[in-house]
Coordinates of C-alpha atoms in Angstrom, one line a residue:
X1494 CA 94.3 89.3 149.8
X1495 CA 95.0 88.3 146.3
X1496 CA 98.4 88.4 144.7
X1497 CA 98.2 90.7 141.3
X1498 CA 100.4 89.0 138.4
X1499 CA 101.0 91.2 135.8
X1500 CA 101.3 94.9 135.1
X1501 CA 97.9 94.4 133.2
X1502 CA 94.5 92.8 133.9
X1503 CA 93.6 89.1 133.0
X1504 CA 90.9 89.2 130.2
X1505 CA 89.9 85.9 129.1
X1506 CA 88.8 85.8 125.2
X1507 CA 85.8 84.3 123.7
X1508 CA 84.8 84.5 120.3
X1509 CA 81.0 84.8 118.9
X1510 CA 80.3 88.2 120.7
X1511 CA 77.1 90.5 118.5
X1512 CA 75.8 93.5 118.3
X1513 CA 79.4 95.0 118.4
X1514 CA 80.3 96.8 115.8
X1515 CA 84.5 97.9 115.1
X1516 CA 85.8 100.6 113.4
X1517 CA 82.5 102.0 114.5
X1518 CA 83.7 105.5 113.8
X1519 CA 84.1 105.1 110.0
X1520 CA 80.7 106.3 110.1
X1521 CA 82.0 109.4 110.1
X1522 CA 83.5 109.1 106.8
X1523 CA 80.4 107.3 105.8
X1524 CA 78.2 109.9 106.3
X1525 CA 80.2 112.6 104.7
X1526 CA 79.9 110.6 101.5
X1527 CA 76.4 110.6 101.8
X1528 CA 76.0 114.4 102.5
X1529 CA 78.3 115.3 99.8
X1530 CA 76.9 113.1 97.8
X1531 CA 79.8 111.1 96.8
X1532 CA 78.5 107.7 96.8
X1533 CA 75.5 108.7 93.9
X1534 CA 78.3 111.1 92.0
X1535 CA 80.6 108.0 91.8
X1536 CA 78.2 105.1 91.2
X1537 CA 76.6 107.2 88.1
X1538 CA 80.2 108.5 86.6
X1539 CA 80.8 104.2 86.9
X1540 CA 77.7 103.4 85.7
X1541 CA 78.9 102.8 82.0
X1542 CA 81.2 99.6 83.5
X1543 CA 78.4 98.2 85.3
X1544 CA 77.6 94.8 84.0
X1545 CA 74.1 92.9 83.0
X1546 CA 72.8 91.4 86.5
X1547 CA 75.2 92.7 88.2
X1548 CA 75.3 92.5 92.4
X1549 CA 77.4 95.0 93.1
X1550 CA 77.4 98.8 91.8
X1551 CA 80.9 99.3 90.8
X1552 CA 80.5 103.2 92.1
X1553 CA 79.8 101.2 95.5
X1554 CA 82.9 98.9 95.0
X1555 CA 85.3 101.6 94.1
X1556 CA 84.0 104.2 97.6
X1557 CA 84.2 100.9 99.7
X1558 CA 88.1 100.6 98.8
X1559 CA 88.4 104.4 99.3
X1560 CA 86.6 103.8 102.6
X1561 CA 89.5 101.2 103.3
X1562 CA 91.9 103.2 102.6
X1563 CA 91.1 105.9 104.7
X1564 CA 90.8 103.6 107.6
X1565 CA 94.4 103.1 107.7
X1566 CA 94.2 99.7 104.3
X1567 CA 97.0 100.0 102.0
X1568 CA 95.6 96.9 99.7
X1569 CA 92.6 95.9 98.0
X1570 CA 91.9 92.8 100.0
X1571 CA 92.0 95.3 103.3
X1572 CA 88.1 96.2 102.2
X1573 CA 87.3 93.1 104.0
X1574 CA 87.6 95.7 107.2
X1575 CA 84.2 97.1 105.5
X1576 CA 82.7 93.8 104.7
X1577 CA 82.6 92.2 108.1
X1578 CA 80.0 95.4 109.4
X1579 CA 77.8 95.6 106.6
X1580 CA 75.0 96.9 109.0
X1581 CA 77.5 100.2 108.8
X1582 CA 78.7 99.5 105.4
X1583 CA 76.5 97.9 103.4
X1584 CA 76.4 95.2 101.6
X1585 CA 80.8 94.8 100.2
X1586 CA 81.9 92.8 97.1
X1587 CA 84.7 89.9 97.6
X1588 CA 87.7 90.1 97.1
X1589 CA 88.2 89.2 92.9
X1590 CA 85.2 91.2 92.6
X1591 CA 86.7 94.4 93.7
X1592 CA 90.0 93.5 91.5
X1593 CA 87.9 92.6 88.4
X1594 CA 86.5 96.2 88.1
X1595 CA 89.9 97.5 88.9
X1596 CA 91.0 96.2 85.9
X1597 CA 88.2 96.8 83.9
X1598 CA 88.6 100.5 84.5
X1599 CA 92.5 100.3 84.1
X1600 CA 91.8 98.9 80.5
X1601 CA 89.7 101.8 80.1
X1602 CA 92.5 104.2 80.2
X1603 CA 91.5 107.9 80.1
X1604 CA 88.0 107.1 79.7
X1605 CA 87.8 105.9 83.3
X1606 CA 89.8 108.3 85.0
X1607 CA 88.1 111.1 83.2
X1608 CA 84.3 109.9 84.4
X1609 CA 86.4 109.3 88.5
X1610 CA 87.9 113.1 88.5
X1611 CA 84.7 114.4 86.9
X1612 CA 82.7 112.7 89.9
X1613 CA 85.2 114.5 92.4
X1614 CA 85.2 117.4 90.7
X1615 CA 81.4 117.9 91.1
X1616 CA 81.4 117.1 94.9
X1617 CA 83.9 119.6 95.9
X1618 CA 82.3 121.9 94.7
X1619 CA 78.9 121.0 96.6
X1620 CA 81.3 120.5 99.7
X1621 CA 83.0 123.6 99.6
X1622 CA 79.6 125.3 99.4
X1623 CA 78.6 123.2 102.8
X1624 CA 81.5 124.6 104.4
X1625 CA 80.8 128.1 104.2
X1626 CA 83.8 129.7 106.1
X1627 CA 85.7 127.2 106.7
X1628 CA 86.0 126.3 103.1
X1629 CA 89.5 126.8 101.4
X1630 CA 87.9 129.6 99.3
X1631 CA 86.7 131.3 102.0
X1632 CA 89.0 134.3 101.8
X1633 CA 88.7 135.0 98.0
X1634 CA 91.8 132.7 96.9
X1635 CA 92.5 129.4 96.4
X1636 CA 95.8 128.3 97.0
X1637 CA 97.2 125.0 94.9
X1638 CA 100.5 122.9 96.1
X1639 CA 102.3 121.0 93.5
X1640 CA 105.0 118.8 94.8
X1641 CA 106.4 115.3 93.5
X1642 CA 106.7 112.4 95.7
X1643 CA 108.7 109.4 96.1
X1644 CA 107.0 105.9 96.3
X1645 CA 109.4 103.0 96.9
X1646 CA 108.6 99.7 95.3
X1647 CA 109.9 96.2 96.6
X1648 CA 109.4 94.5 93.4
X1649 CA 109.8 94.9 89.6
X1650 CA 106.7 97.0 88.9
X1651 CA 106.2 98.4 85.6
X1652 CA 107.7 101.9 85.1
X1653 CA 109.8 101.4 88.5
X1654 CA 112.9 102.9 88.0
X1655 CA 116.1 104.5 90.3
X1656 CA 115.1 107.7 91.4
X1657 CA 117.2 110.2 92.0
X1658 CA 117.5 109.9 95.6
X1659 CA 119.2 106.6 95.0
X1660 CA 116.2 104.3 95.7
X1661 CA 113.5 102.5 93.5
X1662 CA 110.5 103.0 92.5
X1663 CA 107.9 105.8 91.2
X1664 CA 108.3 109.5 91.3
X1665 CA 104.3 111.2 91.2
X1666 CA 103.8 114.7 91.1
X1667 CA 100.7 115.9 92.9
X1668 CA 98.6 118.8 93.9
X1669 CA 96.8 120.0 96.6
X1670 CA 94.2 122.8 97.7
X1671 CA 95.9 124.5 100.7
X1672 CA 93.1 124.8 103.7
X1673 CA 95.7 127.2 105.6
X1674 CA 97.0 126.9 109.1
X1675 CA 93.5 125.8 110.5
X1676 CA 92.3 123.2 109.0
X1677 CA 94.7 120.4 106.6
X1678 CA 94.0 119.8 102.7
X1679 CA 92.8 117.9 99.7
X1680 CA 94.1 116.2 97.2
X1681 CA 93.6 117.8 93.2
X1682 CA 95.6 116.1 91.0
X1683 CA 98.1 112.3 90.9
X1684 CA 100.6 112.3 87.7
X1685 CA 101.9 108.4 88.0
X1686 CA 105.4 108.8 86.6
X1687 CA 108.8 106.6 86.4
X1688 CA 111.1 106.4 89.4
X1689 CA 113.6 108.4 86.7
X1690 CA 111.6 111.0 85.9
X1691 CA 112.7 114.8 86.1
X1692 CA 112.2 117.4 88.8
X1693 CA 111.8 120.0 86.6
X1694 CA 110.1 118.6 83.5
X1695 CA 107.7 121.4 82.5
X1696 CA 105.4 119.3 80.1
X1697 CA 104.9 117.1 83.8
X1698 CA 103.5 120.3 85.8
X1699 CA 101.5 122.1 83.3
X1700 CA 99.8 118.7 82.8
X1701 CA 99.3 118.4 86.8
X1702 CA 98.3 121.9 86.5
X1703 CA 95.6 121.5 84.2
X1704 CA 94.4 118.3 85.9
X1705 CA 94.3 120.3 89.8
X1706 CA 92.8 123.4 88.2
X1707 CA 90.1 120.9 86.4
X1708 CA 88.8 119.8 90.4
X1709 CA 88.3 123.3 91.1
X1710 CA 84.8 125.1 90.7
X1711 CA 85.0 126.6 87.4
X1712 CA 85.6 130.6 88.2
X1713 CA 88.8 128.9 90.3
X1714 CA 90.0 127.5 86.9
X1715 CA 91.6 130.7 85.8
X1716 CA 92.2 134.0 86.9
X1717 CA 94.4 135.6 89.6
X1718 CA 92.5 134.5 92.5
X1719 CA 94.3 130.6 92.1
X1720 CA 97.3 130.6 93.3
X1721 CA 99.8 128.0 91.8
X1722 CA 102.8 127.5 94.6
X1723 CA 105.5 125.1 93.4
X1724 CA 109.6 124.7 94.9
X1725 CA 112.3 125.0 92.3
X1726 CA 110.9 122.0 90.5
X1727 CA 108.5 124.5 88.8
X1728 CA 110.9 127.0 88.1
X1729 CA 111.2 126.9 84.3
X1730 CA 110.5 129.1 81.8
X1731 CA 107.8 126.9 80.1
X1732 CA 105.7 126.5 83.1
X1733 CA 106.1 130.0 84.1
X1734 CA 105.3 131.4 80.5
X1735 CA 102.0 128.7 80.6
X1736 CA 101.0 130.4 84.3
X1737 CA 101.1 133.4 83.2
X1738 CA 99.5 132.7 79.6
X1739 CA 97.4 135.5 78.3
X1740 CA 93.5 134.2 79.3
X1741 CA 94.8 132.1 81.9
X1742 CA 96.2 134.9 84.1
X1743 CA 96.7 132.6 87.1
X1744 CA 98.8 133.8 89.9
X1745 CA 102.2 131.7 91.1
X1746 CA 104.7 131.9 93.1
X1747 CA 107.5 129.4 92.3
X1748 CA 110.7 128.5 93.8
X1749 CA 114.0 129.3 91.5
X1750 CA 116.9 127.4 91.2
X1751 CA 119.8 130.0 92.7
X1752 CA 122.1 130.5 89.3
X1753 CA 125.4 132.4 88.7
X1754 CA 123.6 135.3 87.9
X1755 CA 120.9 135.6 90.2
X1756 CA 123.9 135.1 93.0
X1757 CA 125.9 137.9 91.3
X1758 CA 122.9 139.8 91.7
X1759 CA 121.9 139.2 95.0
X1760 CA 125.9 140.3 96.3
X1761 CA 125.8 143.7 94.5
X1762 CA 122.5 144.2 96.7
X1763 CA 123.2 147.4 99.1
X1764 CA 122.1 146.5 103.4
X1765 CA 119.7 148.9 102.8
X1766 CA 117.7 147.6 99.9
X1767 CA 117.5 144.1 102.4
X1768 CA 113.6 143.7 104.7
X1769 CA 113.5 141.7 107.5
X1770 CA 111.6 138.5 106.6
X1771 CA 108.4 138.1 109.2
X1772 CA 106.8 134.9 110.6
X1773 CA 102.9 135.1 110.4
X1774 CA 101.2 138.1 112.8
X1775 CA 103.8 140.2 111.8
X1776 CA 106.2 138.8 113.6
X1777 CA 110.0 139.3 112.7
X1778 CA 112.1 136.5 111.8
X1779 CA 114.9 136.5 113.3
X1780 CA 118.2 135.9 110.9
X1781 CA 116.6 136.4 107.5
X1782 CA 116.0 139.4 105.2
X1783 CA 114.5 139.6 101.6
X1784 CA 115.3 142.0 98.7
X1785 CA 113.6 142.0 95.6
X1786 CA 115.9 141.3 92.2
X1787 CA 115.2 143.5 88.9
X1788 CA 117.4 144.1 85.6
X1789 CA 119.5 141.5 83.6
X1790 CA 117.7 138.6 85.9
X1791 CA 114.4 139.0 84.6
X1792 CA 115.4 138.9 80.9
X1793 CA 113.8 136.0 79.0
X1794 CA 111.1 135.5 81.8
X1795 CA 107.3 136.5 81.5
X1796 CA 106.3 140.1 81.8
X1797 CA 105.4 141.3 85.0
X1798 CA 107.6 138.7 87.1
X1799 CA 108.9 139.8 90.1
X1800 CA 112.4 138.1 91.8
X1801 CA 112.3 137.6 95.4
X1802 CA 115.5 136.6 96.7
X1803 CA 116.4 135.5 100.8
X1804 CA 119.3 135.2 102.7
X1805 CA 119.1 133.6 106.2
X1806 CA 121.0 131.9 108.5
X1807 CA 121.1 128.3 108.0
X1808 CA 120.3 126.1 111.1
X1809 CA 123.1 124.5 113.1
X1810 CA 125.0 121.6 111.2
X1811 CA 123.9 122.5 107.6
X1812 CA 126.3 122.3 105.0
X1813 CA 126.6 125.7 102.7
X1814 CA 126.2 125.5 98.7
X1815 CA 128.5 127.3 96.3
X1816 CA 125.8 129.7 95.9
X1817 CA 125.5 130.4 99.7
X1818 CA 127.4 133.9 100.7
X1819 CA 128.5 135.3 103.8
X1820 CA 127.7 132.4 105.7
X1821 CA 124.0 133.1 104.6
X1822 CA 121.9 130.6 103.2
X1823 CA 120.7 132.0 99.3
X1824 CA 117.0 131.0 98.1
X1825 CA 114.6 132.7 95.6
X1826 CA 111.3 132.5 94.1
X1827 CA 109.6 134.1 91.4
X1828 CA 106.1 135.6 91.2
X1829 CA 103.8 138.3 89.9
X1830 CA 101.8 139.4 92.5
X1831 CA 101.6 142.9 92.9
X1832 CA 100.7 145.4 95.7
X1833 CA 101.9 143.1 98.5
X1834 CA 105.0 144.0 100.8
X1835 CA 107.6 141.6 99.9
X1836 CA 108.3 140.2 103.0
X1837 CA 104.6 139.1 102.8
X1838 CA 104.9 137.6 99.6
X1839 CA 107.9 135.6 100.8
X1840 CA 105.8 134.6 103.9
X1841 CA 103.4 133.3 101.4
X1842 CA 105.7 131.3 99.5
X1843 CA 107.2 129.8 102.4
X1844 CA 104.2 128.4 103.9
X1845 CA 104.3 126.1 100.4
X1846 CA 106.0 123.8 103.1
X1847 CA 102.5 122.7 104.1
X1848 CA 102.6 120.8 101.3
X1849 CA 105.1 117.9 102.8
X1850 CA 102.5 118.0 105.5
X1851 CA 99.9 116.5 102.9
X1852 CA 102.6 114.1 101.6
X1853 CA 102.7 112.5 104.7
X1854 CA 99.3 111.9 105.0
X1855 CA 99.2 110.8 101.7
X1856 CA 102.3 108.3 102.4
X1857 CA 100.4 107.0 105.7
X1858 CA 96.9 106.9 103.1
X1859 CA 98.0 104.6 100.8
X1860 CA 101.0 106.2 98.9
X1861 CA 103.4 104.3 100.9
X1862 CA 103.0 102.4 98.2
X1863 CA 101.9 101.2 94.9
X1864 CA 100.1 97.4 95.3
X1865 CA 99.3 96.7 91.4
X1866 CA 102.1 95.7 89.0
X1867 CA 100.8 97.6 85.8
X1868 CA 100.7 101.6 85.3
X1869 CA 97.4 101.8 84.5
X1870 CA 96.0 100.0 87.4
X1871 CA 98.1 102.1 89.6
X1872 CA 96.3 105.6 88.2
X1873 CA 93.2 104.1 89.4
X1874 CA 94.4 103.0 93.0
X1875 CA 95.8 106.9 92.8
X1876 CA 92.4 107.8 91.9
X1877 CA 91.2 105.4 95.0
X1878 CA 93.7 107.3 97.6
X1879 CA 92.9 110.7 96.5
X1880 CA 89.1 109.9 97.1
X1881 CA 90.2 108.6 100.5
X1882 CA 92.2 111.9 101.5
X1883 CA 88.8 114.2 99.9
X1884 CA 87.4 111.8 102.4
X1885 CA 89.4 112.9 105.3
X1886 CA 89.9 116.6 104.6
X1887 CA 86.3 117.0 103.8
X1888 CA 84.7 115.3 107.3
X1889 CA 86.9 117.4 109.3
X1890 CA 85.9 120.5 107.3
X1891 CA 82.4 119.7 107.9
X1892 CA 82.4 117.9 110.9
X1893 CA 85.3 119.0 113.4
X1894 CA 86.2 122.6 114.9
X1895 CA 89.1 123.9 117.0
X1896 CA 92.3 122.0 116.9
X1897 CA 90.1 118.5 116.0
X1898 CA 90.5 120.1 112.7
X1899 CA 93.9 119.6 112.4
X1900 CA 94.1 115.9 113.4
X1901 CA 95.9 114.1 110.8
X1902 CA 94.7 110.7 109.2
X1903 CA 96.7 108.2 112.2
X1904 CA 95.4 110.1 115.1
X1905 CA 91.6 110.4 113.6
X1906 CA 92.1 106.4 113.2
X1907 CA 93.5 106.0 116.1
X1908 CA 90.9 108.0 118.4
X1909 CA 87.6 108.6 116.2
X1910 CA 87.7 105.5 113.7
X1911 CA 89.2 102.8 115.6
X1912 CA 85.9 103.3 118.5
X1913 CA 84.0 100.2 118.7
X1914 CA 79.9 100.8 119.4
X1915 CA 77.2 98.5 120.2
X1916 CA 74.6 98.3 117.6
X1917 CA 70.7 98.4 119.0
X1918 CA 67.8 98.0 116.8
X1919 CA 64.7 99.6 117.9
X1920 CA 61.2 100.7 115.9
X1921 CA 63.5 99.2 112.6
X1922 CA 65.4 101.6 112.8
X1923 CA 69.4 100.8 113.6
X1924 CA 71.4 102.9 116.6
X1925 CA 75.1 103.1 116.8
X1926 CA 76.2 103.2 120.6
X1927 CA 79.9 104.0 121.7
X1928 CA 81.3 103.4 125.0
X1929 CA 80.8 106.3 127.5
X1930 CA 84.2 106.3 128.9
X1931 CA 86.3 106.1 125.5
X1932 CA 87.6 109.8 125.4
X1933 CA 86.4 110.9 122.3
X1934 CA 82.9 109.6 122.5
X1935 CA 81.9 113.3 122.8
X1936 CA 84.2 114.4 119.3
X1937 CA 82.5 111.7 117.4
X1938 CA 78.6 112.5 118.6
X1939 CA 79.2 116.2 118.1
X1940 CA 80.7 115.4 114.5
X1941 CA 77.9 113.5 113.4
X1942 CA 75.7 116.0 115.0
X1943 CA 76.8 118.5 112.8
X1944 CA 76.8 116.0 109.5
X1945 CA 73.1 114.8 110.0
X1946 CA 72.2 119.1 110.3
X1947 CA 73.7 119.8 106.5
X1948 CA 70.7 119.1 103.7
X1949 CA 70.6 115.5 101.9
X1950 CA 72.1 116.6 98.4
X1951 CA 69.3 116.8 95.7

């Protein structure tokens, strides 16, 4: 009888092994590119960059670091991840290659990002089409996040500043396309601004505005069926006023800043005017009622905004504001959607915390933070990580049911991605094989099941 050592099993290590292939489960990703038709959408908007005799197709170069990124890189040089398996990859440009175009295209200013967000803009509409019911448009309305979001920097980067949670670095504001409680979202717009900048600079929002509304399909891009869903950042009259601009006629429902005289308001309220606030399937929730605000309030503000204000109680340990009463928490939002109960309305707007959901994945997708020095190469990597987060909202819209679905970027590394597969080559033709007993072996097959069933595009 032999002694075991160890909690673990000896493995000695040799190097040299073939025919293995790692991060073996990017071909999901890769093949979701390919049905989308990402890969030819990017490599012709780039095609203007491309050089005489060149190797590489800079469309190619600019998916392969989006690729990276959405297999958990948060660098250029991490695309060597891709360049080691080029029988899944492709053939993958070095290392100063892939930083040459990335400044080529940041000395092309708005010329290059226009011909990128033109590119995506094109596929999500083909991919939203591929999804059928399970695209975010599914019920008739499209629902668009804004939120800003703190990126730390370790270094004197240009336009770095103190931010106003005491830190340093850059403050983006971004957008997303809510895909609701099933499914997660994607990415429709990246303003790169100073550490410094405002929380409620309207000029900032209508300009992410424009840019979100520009990746939708075009009868999304005005109209009350898109939904703009903001906190109090967006509570201003100019952005307001530009929501609700005559022609534009978008819906919104943004979060207001509680002032003296909407508090005033909200007190002189009667207990009978107040609805119990509900929790989705009509559920009630408990400790928090909503009233609706009308008279003196509303003066100044666009016609046909309505006031929603609700008081609740705050969770154990919170401290109250000035504008808190009766040991209730105060909060209000303002929009001008009619014919819904208000306690719906303010179930609606409340869900707009889905949106930190996203900025997580986006901090854990590259956003932790910027790698390049100068502004203008940091749009494009932005443009880079918002490709990688299409990426992985898009392959589990396509490719993934049930609660799958809802698998955030480190588990779908960490069980689909991250799965190793033995490559075979037989009649010239080149077979991926994963490992029978890894527990996901079944989630990855079935996914790319599904993928290889949607038509080529073209």
């Amino acid at each position: 009888m032999k002694k075991r050592i160890g909690l673990y099993p000896r493995v000695r290590i040799e190097g040299g092994g073939r025919a293995v292939v790692s991060q073996a489960g990017g071909v999901l990703l890769v093949e979701t590119a390919r049905k989308a038709g990402l890969d030819t959408a990017v490599s012709a908007a780039l095609a203007p960059w491309r050089k005489a005799r060149a190797v590489h197709d800079p469309g190619k170069i600019l998916l392969d670091v989006a690729l990276a990124v959405a297999l958990g890189g948060d660098c250029l040089a991490d695309v060597g991840m891709l360049r080691a398996e080029p029988d899944v990859f492709g053939p993958v440009a070095s290392a100063p290659t892939v930083s040459r175009l990335v400044d080529t295209l940041a000395a092309s200013g708005p010329k290059a990002l226009n011909a990128i967000r033109s590119a995506r803009a094109e596929v999500r509409e083909r991919i939203w089409k591929l999804a059928g019911a399970s695209s975010p448009d599914a019920s008739g309305q499209v629902i668009v996040d804004l939120d800003g979001v703190l990126v730390l920097a370790h270094s004197d980067k240009e336009d770095a500043a103190a931010t106003w949670k005491k830190t340093f670095g850059h403050h983006p504001l971004m957008g997303f396309v809510d895909h609701g409680s099933g499914g997660s979202g994607e990415p429709v717009a990246a303003l790169l601004r100073p550490g410094n900048a405002g929380s409620n600079t309207a000029a900032d929002h209508i300009t992410t505005a424009q840019l979100a509304l520009a990746q939708l399909p075009k009868k999304y891009r005005r109209g009350r069926q898109t939904l703009i869903r903001t906190d109090s950042g967006g509570g201003t009259h100019e952005f307001v006023a530009w929501l609700a601009q005559r022609g534009r006629w978008l819906s919104y429902s943004v979060g207001m800043t509680i002032t003296d005289a909407i508090h005033q308001a909200a007190l002189k309220i009667p207990p009978a005017a107040w609805t119990v606030a509900v929790e989705p399937g009509d559920e009630i929730r408990d400790g928090a009622w909503v009233a609706e605000l009308d008279g003196d309030v509303l003066k100044g503000w666009p016609q046909g905004m309505r006031l929603v204000v609700r008081k609740e109680r705050p969770h154990p340990g919170a401290q109250l504001r000035f504008t808190d009463a009766d040991g209730l928490r105060l909060t209000a939002f303002a929009t001008n959607t009619t014919g819904v109960p208000i306690a719906a309305l303010e179930l609606r707007h409340r869900q707009r915390a889905r949106a930190e959901d996203r900025i997580r994945t986006a901090r854990a997708t590259g956003l932790r933070n910027l790698p390049l020095h100068d502004t203008a190469q940091n749009r494009i990597w932005l443009e880079i990580v918002q490709i990688a987060l299409d990426l992985l909202a898009w392959m589990p819209m396509l490719a993934l049911t049930g609660k799958t679905r809802r698998w955030e970027p480190r588990r779908l590394r960490l069980r689909l991605f991250s799965a190793a597969a033995q490559l075979v080559t037989t009649a010239r033709r080149r077979h991926l094989r994963f490992a029978r007993h890894w527990p996901w072996t079944d989630v990855i097959t079935n996914a790319l099941a599904r993928l290889e069933a949607l038509p080529d595009p073209g």
